[in-house]
Coordinates of C-alpha atoms in Angstrom, one line a residue:
M27 CA -37.4 38.9 23.7
S28 CA -41.0 38.1 24.6
R29 CA -42.0 34.9 26.3
C30 CA -43.7 33.7 23.1
A31 CA -40.6 34.4 21.1
Q32 CA -38.5 32.6 23.6
A33 CA -40.9 29.7 23.5
A34 CA -40.6 29.6 19.7
A35 CA -36.9 29.6 19.9
V36 CA -37.0 26.5 22.2
A37 CA -39.6 24.8 20.0
A38 CA -37.5 25.5 16.8
T39 CA -34.6 23.4 18.2
V40 CA -36.6 20.2 17.8
P41 CA -37.1 19.0 14.3
G42 CA -40.6 17.7 13.6
A43 CA -42.1 19.8 16.4
G44 CA -44.2 21.9 14.0
V45 CA -47.9 22.1 14.0
G46 CA -49.5 19.1 12.3
N47 CA -46.1 17.4 11.8
V48 CA -45.7 15.2 14.9
G49 CA -43.6 12.5 13.5
I50 CA -40.9 10.2 14.8
R51 CA -38.1 12.4 16.3
P52 CA -34.7 12.3 14.6
P53 CA -31.6 11.3 16.6
M54 CA -31.0 13.5 19.6
V55 CA -28.6 16.4 19.2
P56 CA -26.8 18.1 22.2
R57 CA -29.3 21.0 22.4
Q58 CA -32.1 18.6 22.7
A59 CA -30.7 16.5 25.5
S60 CA -32.8 18.2 28.2
F61 CA -36.0 17.1 26.5
F62 CA -35.3 13.4 27.1
P63 CA -35.2 11.3 30.3
P64 CA -31.7 10.4 31.6
P65 CA -30.0 7.8 29.4
V66 CA -29.3 5.5 32.3
P67 CA -31.8 3.4 34.4
N68 CA -32.9 4.7 37.8
P69 CA -29.8 4.2 39.9
F70 CA -31.7 4.1 43.2
V71 CA -33.7 0.9 42.7
Q72 CA -32.8 -2.7 42.6
Q73 CA -35.2 -5.5 41.6
T74 CA -33.4 -8.8 41.9
Q75 CA -35.4 -11.6 40.2
I76 CA -35.1 -15.0 41.9
G77 CA -36.4 -18.0 39.9
S78 CA -38.2 -21.0 41.5
A79 CA -35.1 -23.3 41.3
R80 CA -32.9 -20.6 42.9
R81 CA -35.5 -20.2 45.7
V82 CA -35.4 -23.9 46.4
Q83 CA -31.6 -23.8 46.5
I84 CA -31.6 -20.8 48.8
F85 CA -34.1 -22.5 51.2
L86 CA -32.1 -25.8 51.4
L87 CA -28.8 -24.0 51.9
G88 CA -30.3 -21.6 54.3
I89 CA -31.4 -24.4 56.6
I90 CA -27.8 -25.1 57.3
L91 CA -25.8 -21.9 56.5
L92 CA -28.1 -19.2 57.9
P93 CA -28.1 -20.2 61.6
I94 CA -24.3 -21.1 61.6
R95 CA -23.3 -17.8 59.9
A96 CA -25.6 -15.7 62.1
L97 CA -24.1 -17.3 65.2
L98 CA -20.6 -16.8 64.0
V99 CA -21.3 -13.1 63.1
A100 CA -22.8 -12.5 66.6
L101 CA -19.8 -14.2 68.3
I102 CA -17.3 -12.2 66.3
L103 CA -19.1 -8.9 67.1
L104 CA -19.1 -9.8 70.8
L105 CA -15.3 -10.6 70.7
A106 CA -14.7 -7.3 68.9
W107 CA -16.6 -5.2 71.4
P108 CA -14.0 -5.3 74.2
F109 CA -11.3 -4.1 71.9
A110 CA -13.5 -1.3 70.6
A111 CA -14.3 -0.3 74.2
I112 CA -10.6 -0.2 75.1
S113 CA -10.0 2.2 72.1
T114 CA -12.9 4.5 72.9
V115 CA -13.0 4.5 76.7
C116 CA -13.0 8.0 78.2
C117 CA -13.2 9.5 74.6
P118 CA -15.9 11.9 73.6
E119 CA -18.3 10.8 70.8
K120 CA -16.7 13.4 68.5
Q121 CA -13.0 12.9 69.0
T122 CA -10.8 16.0 69.0
H123 CA -7.5 14.0 69.3
P124 CA -6.4 10.8 67.6
V125 CA -6.0 7.5 69.5
T126 CA -2.3 6.8 69.8
G127 CA 0.1 4.4 71.5
W128 CA -0.7 0.9 72.6
R129 CA -4.4 1.4 72.4
R130 CA -4.3 2.2 68.7
K131 CA -1.9 -0.6 67.9
I132 CA -3.9 -3.3 69.8
T133 CA -7.2 -2.1 68.5
Q134 CA -6.1 -1.9 64.9
T135 CA -4.5 -5.4 64.9
A136 CA -7.4 -7.1 66.6
L137 CA -10.2 -5.4 64.7
K138 CA -8.6 -6.0 61.3
F139 CA -8.3 -9.7 62.1
L140 CA -11.8 -10.0 63.4
G141 CA -13.2 -8.0 60.5
R142 CA -11.7 -10.3 58.0
A143 CA -13.0 -13.3 60.0
M144 CA -16.5 -11.8 60.1
F145 CA -16.7 -11.4 56.3
F146 CA -15.3 -14.9 55.8
S147 CA -17.9 -16.3 58.1
M148 CA -20.6 -14.6 56.0
G149 CA -19.3 -16.4 53.0
F150 CA -17.4 -13.5 51.3
I151 CA -14.5 -14.4 49.0
V152 CA -12.5 -11.2 48.8
A153 CA -10.1 -10.5 45.9
V154 CA -7.8 -7.6 46.3
K155 CA -6.1 -5.9 43.4
G156 CA -3.5 -3.1 43.6
K157 CA -1.4 -1.7 46.4
V158 CA -2.7 0.2 49.4
A159 CA -1.1 3.6 49.7
S160 CA 0.5 4.8 52.9
P161 CA -0.9 7.8 54.8
L162 CA 1.8 10.1 53.4
E163 CA 1.1 8.9 49.9
A164 CA -2.7 9.3 50.1
P165 CA -4.3 10.7 53.2
V166 CA -7.8 10.0 51.7
F167 CA -9.4 7.0 50.1
V168 CA -12.5 7.4 47.9
A169 CA -14.5 4.2 47.3
A170 CA -17.2 3.7 44.6
P171 CA -19.7 2.6 43.6
H172 CA -21.4 2.6 47.0
S173 CA -24.2 0.0 46.8
T174 CA -24.5 -1.8 50.1
F175 CA -23.6 -1.9 53.8
F176 CA -21.3 -4.8 52.9
D177 CA -19.0 -2.1 51.3
G178 CA -17.4 -1.9 54.8
I179 CA -15.1 -4.7 53.5
A180 CA -13.1 -1.8 51.8
C181 CA -12.4 -0.4 55.3
I182 CA -11.1 -3.7 56.5
V183 CA -8.9 -4.3 53.5
A184 CA -7.6 -0.7 53.6
G185 CA -6.3 -1.1 57.1
L186 CA -9.2 0.4 59.1
P187 CA -9.0 4.0 58.0
S188 CA -11.5 6.5 59.6
M189 CA -14.8 6.6 57.8
V190 CA -17.3 9.4 57.1
S191 CA -20.5 8.1 58.5
R192 CA -23.9 9.3 59.6
N193 CA -24.2 10.4 63.2
E194 CA -27.1 8.0 63.7
N195 CA -24.8 5.0 63.0
A196 CA -22.6 5.9 66.0
Q197 CA -25.7 5.7 68.2
A198 CA -26.5 2.1 67.4
P199 CA -25.8 -0.4 70.1
L200 CA -22.7 -2.5 69.7
I201 CA -22.2 -1.5 66.1
G202 CA -21.9 2.2 67.2
R203 CA -19.0 1.3 69.5
L204 CA -17.2 -0.6 66.8
L205 CA -17.7 2.4 64.4
R206 CA -16.3 4.8 67.0
A207 CA -13.2 2.6 67.3
V208 CA -12.1 3.6 63.8
Q209 CA -12.4 7.3 64.8
P210 CA -15.0 8.3 62.2
V211 CA -15.9 11.7 60.9
L212 CA -19.6 11.9 61.8
V213 CA -22.1 13.7 59.6
S214 CA -25.6 14.9 60.5
R215 CA -28.1 15.4 57.7
V216 CA -30.3 17.5 60.0
D217 CA -27.7 19.9 61.4
P218 CA -27.3 22.9 59.1
D219 CA -23.7 23.4 60.3
S220 CA -22.8 19.7 59.8
R221 CA -21.4 20.1 56.3
K222 CA -19.1 22.9 57.3
N223 CA -17.9 21.0 60.4
T224 CA -17.4 17.8 58.4
I225 CA -15.3 19.6 55.8
N226 CA -13.1 21.3 58.5
E227 CA -12.6 17.9 60.2
I228 CA -11.6 16.2 56.9
I229 CA -9.1 19.0 56.1
K230 CA -7.6 18.8 59.6
R231 CA -7.1 15.1 59.5
A232 CA -6.0 14.9 55.8
T233 CA -3.3 17.6 56.4
S234 CA -2.1 16.1 59.8
G235 CA 0.9 14.4 58.2
G236 CA -0.1 10.9 59.4
E237 CA -1.1 11.8 62.9
W238 CA -4.7 10.8 62.2
P239 CA -5.6 7.6 60.4
Q240 CA -6.3 7.8 56.7
I241 CA -9.9 8.7 55.8
L242 CA -12.2 6.5 53.7
V243 CA -15.0 8.4 51.9
F244 CA -17.9 7.1 49.8
P245 CA -18.2 10.3 47.7
E246 CA -21.6 9.4 46.2
G247 CA -23.1 9.9 49.6
T248 CA -25.9 7.3 49.1
C249 CA -26.3 3.8 47.8
T250 CA -27.0 3.0 44.1
N251 CA -27.4 -0.2 42.1
R252 CA -23.9 0.2 40.5
S253 CA -25.3 0.9 37.0
C254 CA -23.5 4.3 37.0
L255 CA -21.5 6.6 39.2
I256 CA -23.6 9.5 40.4
T257 CA -22.2 12.9 41.4
F258 CA -19.3 12.8 43.8
K259 CA -19.6 15.1 46.8
P260 CA -16.5 17.4 46.9
G261 CA -15.8 16.9 50.6
A262 CA -13.0 14.3 50.1
F263 CA -11.4 16.6 47.5
I264 CA -11.5 19.9 49.3
P265 CA -8.3 19.4 51.3
G266 CA -6.4 19.3 47.9
V267 CA -4.3 16.3 49.0
P268 CA -3.6 13.1 47.0
V269 CA -6.4 10.5 47.0
Q270 CA -6.5 6.8 46.2
P271 CA -9.6 5.6 44.4
I272 CA -11.0 2.2 45.5
L273 CA -13.2 0.2 43.1
L274 CA -15.8 -2.2 44.5
R275 CA -17.3 -5.0 42.3
Y276 CA -19.6 -7.8 43.2
P277 CA -19.3 -10.3 40.3
N278 CA -22.1 -12.7 41.3
K279 CA -24.8 -14.3 39.2
L280 CA -27.4 -13.5 41.8
D281 CA -27.2 -10.0 43.4
T282 CA -28.0 -10.3 47.1
V283 CA -26.0 -7.4 48.3
T284 CA -27.4 -4.2 46.6
W285 CA -29.3 -2.1 49.1
T286 CA -31.1 0.8 47.5
W287 CA -34.1 3.0 48.2
Q288 CA -36.4 0.5 46.5
G289 CA -35.6 -3.2 46.9
Y290 CA -34.8 -5.7 49.6
T291 CA -34.5 -4.5 53.2
F292 CA -31.4 -4.8 55.4
I293 CA -32.7 -8.0 57.0
Q294 CA -33.8 -9.6 53.7
L295 CA -30.4 -8.9 52.1
C296 CA -28.5 -10.4 55.1
M297 CA -30.6 -13.5 55.0
L298 CA -30.2 -13.9 51.2
T299 CA -26.5 -13.4 51.4
F300 CA -26.0 -15.8 54.3
C301 CA -27.9 -18.4 52.3
Q302 CA -25.4 -18.4 49.5
L303 CA -22.5 -20.8 49.3
F304 CA -20.2 -17.8 48.8
T305 CA -20.4 -14.2 47.7
K306 CA -17.6 -12.7 45.6
V307 CA -16.3 -9.2 46.0
E308 CA -13.4 -7.5 44.3
V309 CA -11.6 -4.5 45.9
E310 CA -9.2 -2.7 43.6
F311 CA -6.8 0.0 44.7
M312 CA -6.2 2.3 41.8
P313 CA -3.1 4.5 41.4
V314 CA -3.0 7.5 43.7
Q315 CA -4.4 10.7 42.1
V316 CA -2.5 13.9 42.8
P317 CA -4.4 17.2 42.2
N318 CA -2.8 19.8 40.0
D319 CA -2.9 23.5 41.0
E320 CA -6.2 24.1 39.3
E321 CA -7.8 21.1 41.0
K322 CA -6.5 22.2 44.4
N323 CA -8.5 25.4 44.0
D324 CA -11.5 23.6 42.5
P325 CA -12.4 20.4 44.4
V326 CA -15.4 19.9 42.0
L327 CA -13.0 19.6 39.1
F328 CA -10.8 17.2 41.0
A329 CA -13.8 15.1 42.0
S330 CA -15.0 15.0 38.4
R331 CA -11.7 13.8 37.1
V332 CA -11.4 11.1 39.7
R333 CA -15.0 10.0 39.0
N334 CA -14.4 9.8 35.3
L335 CA -11.3 7.6 35.9
M336 CA -13.2 5.3 38.1
A337 CA -16.1 5.0 35.8
E338 CA -13.8 4.2 32.9
A339 CA -12.1 1.5 34.9
L340 CA -15.5 0.1 35.8
G341 CA -17.0 0.4 32.3
I342 CA -20.1 2.3 33.5
P343 CA -21.4 5.8 32.7
V344 CA -21.6 8.8 35.0
T345 CA -24.7 10.9 35.8
D346 CA -25.6 14.1 37.6
H347 CA -27.8 12.3 40.1
T348 CA -27.2 13.0 43.8
Y349 CA -28.7 12.2 47.2
E350 CA -31.1 15.0 46.6
D351 CA -32.6 13.0 43.7
C352 CA -33.4 10.3 46.3
R353 CA -35.2 12.8 48.5
L354 CA -37.1 14.1 45.5
M355 CA -37.9 10.6 44.4
I356 CA -39.4 9.8 47.8
S357 CA -41.3 13.1 47.8
A358 CA -42.8 12.2 44.4
G359 CA -44.0 8.9 45.8
Q360 CA -45.6 10.6 48.7
L361 CA -47.4 12.8 46.2
T362 CA -48.7 9.7 44.4
L363 CA -46.6 10.5 41.4
P364 CA -44.3 8.0 39.7
M365 CA -41.1 8.0 41.9
E366 CA -39.0 8.5 38.7
A367 CA -40.7 11.9 38.4
G368 CA -38.3 13.2 41.0
L369 CA -35.2 12.0 39.2
V370 CA -34.0 15.2 37.6
E371 CA -30.3 14.9 37.8
F372 CA -30.2 17.4 40.6
T373 CA -26.6 18.6 40.1
K374 CA -27.3 19.6 36.5
I375 CA -30.6 21.3 37.3
S376 CA -29.2 23.2 40.2
Q377 CA -26.1 24.4 38.3
K378 CA -28.1 25.5 35.2
L379 CA -31.1 27.1 36.9
K380 CA -29.6 28.1 40.2
L381 CA -32.3 26.2 42.1
D382 CA -31.9 24.7 45.6
W383 CA -33.6 21.6 46.9
D384 CA -36.4 23.4 48.5
G385 CA -37.2 25.3 45.3
V386 CA -37.2 22.2 43.3
R387 CA -39.5 20.5 45.9
R388 CA -41.9 23.4 45.6
H389 CA -42.1 22.9 41.8
L390 CA -42.8 19.2 42.4
D391 CA -45.7 20.1 44.8
E392 CA -47.1 22.6 42.3
Y393 CA -47.1 20.3 39.4
A394 CA -48.3 17.3 41.4
S395 CA -51.4 19.4 42.2
I396 CA -51.8 20.1 38.5
A397 CA -51.6 16.4 37.8
S398 CA -54.1 15.5 40.4
S399 CA -56.6 18.1 39.3
S400 CA -56.5 17.0 35.6
K401 CA -58.5 14.1 34.3
G402 CA -56.3 11.1 34.4
G403 CA -53.3 13.3 34.8
R404 CA -53.6 14.7 31.3
I405 CA -54.1 18.3 30.1
G406 CA -55.0 19.7 26.7
I407 CA -53.7 22.7 24.9
E408 CA -56.1 25.1 26.7
E409 CA -55.0 24.1 30.2
F410 CA -51.4 24.1 29.0
A411 CA -51.8 27.8 27.9
E412 CA -53.6 28.6 31.2
Y413 CA -50.8 27.2 33.4
L414 CA -48.2 29.2 31.3
K415 CA -50.4 32.3 31.3
L416 CA -49.9 32.5 27.5
P417 CA -52.5 32.8 24.7
V418 CA -53.1 29.7 22.5
S419 CA -51.1 30.4 19.4
D420 CA -49.1 28.6 16.7
V421 CA -46.0 29.2 18.7
L422 CA -47.6 27.6 21.8
R423 CA -48.9 24.7 19.8
Q424 CA -45.3 24.1 18.6
L425 CA -44.1 24.1 22.2
F426 CA -47.1 21.8 23.2
A427 CA -45.9 19.4 20.5
L428 CA -42.7 18.9 22.4
F429 CA -44.6 17.3 25.2
D430 CA -47.5 15.7 23.3
R431 CA -46.7 12.0 23.5
A432 CA -49.3 11.0 20.9
G433 CA -47.9 8.5 18.4
L434 CA -44.5 8.5 20.1
G435 CA -45.0 5.8 22.6
D436 CA -42.0 3.8 21.3
V437 CA -39.7 6.8 21.3
W438 CA -40.6 7.9 24.8
G439 CA -41.0 4.4 26.3
L440 CA -44.7 5.0 27.3
V441 CA -47.4 2.4 27.5
P442 CA -49.5 3.0 24.3
D443 CA -52.8 3.4 26.2
H444 CA -51.3 6.4 28.1
C445 CA -51.0 8.4 24.9
N446 CA -54.1 10.4 23.9
K447 CA -53.8 12.7 20.9
G448 CA -53.8 16.3 21.8
S449 CA -53.0 15.8 25.5
I450 CA -49.9 15.7 27.7
T451 CA -49.5 13.0 30.3
I452 CA -48.2 15.2 33.0
S453 CA -47.9 12.4 35.6
E454 CA -45.0 11.0 33.6
P455 CA -41.4 11.9 34.4
Y456 CA -40.1 15.0 32.8
A457 CA -43.6 16.0 31.6
V458 CA -44.4 16.8 35.2
F459 CA -41.1 17.9 36.4
G460 CA -38.9 18.6 33.4
F461 CA -41.3 21.2 32.0
P462 CA -41.1 23.9 34.6
L463 CA -37.4 23.4 35.2
H464 CA -36.1 23.3 31.6
R465 CA -38.3 26.2 30.6
K466 CA -37.7 28.4 33.6
V467 CA -36.1 30.9 31.3
Y468 CA -39.4 32.1 30.0
L469 CA -41.9 31.3 32.7

């Protein structure tokens, strides 16, 4: 089939895409899903709106609560440090053997108590639902949605299991020593062998028969705004052992905890949270999920089933976004494109088109240059044909109509003055990025 014929086949799947017939699109059907932006808001941004009355309240409470709570947190951290030091003295940063005997017993008891005391001093009211599984029942915990550094409360409530954490966190003064006390599995995002080493370490610990502590994993791999569950990384599911899902909820009128790629900083969130009378958090331990034979051989299938169960219990959707979408979103911002232009649901794109992150980033660079060289970021039918290396024809005009936003501002959610008849606003999400990806078949 020629490229023009393939283009026609694509264009024909969208009713109303014919030449001279650019009307309101009918309801989306499954084959058209890729032509539309993701049906969920950007999961990597949080824009908490604080009214004037609330600001006054925060200021007045903060005068009293902020210094007291900051002092209490600092005091508890200093009290916890000696116990963490006892647990990690003479131990390498990446432990090859578990801490056992009296050191483990004293450390676990003291740090669990001090951990609860610290969250209480910060004003957290913790509600726990369900029963924590034993190491033999579930060697692995998976917690979601992961939306803040305060999610560490799940580790305290679960009995201080080992955590999968970035290697940089273990290097931090004071906090790094406390993290090493729970015998974490450390991950490096710059080491090409880190993923393989991390998986091997998780398998070794999960199949140790209780010799190592249980492992707590945040399978999303990055923070979101809790509007959905993004793709679960398969690392926690590769061992093929039972896992216990942990649900995290923050049912507060004012959200002062969500820490995403766009929003309040670490310091700002700490200050806002400390200035609240209290902050509610719910930690729910779901029933243990045991993989069947097929899921033992396919950790992605196991991860998908567990994610669906957790999303159903939370009442939120699932999406194919991943940490790679965050990287692309930041890259889009660096290229002066709307950051949402990088949100392509990376898992879906990589599976359908066999593209890795570097390949997708190259596409983003290429089409950013197209956007910057076009007047106002818009191109006409002639430029459209030139970039595709195709002649201007009726078939191409039909394909062009798929992206022509003229008269469809309400449908696509565009600001009306961005819509010029006969042009494509290629600086908008999916017109920049979706085009080369979704039509890779005939480019």
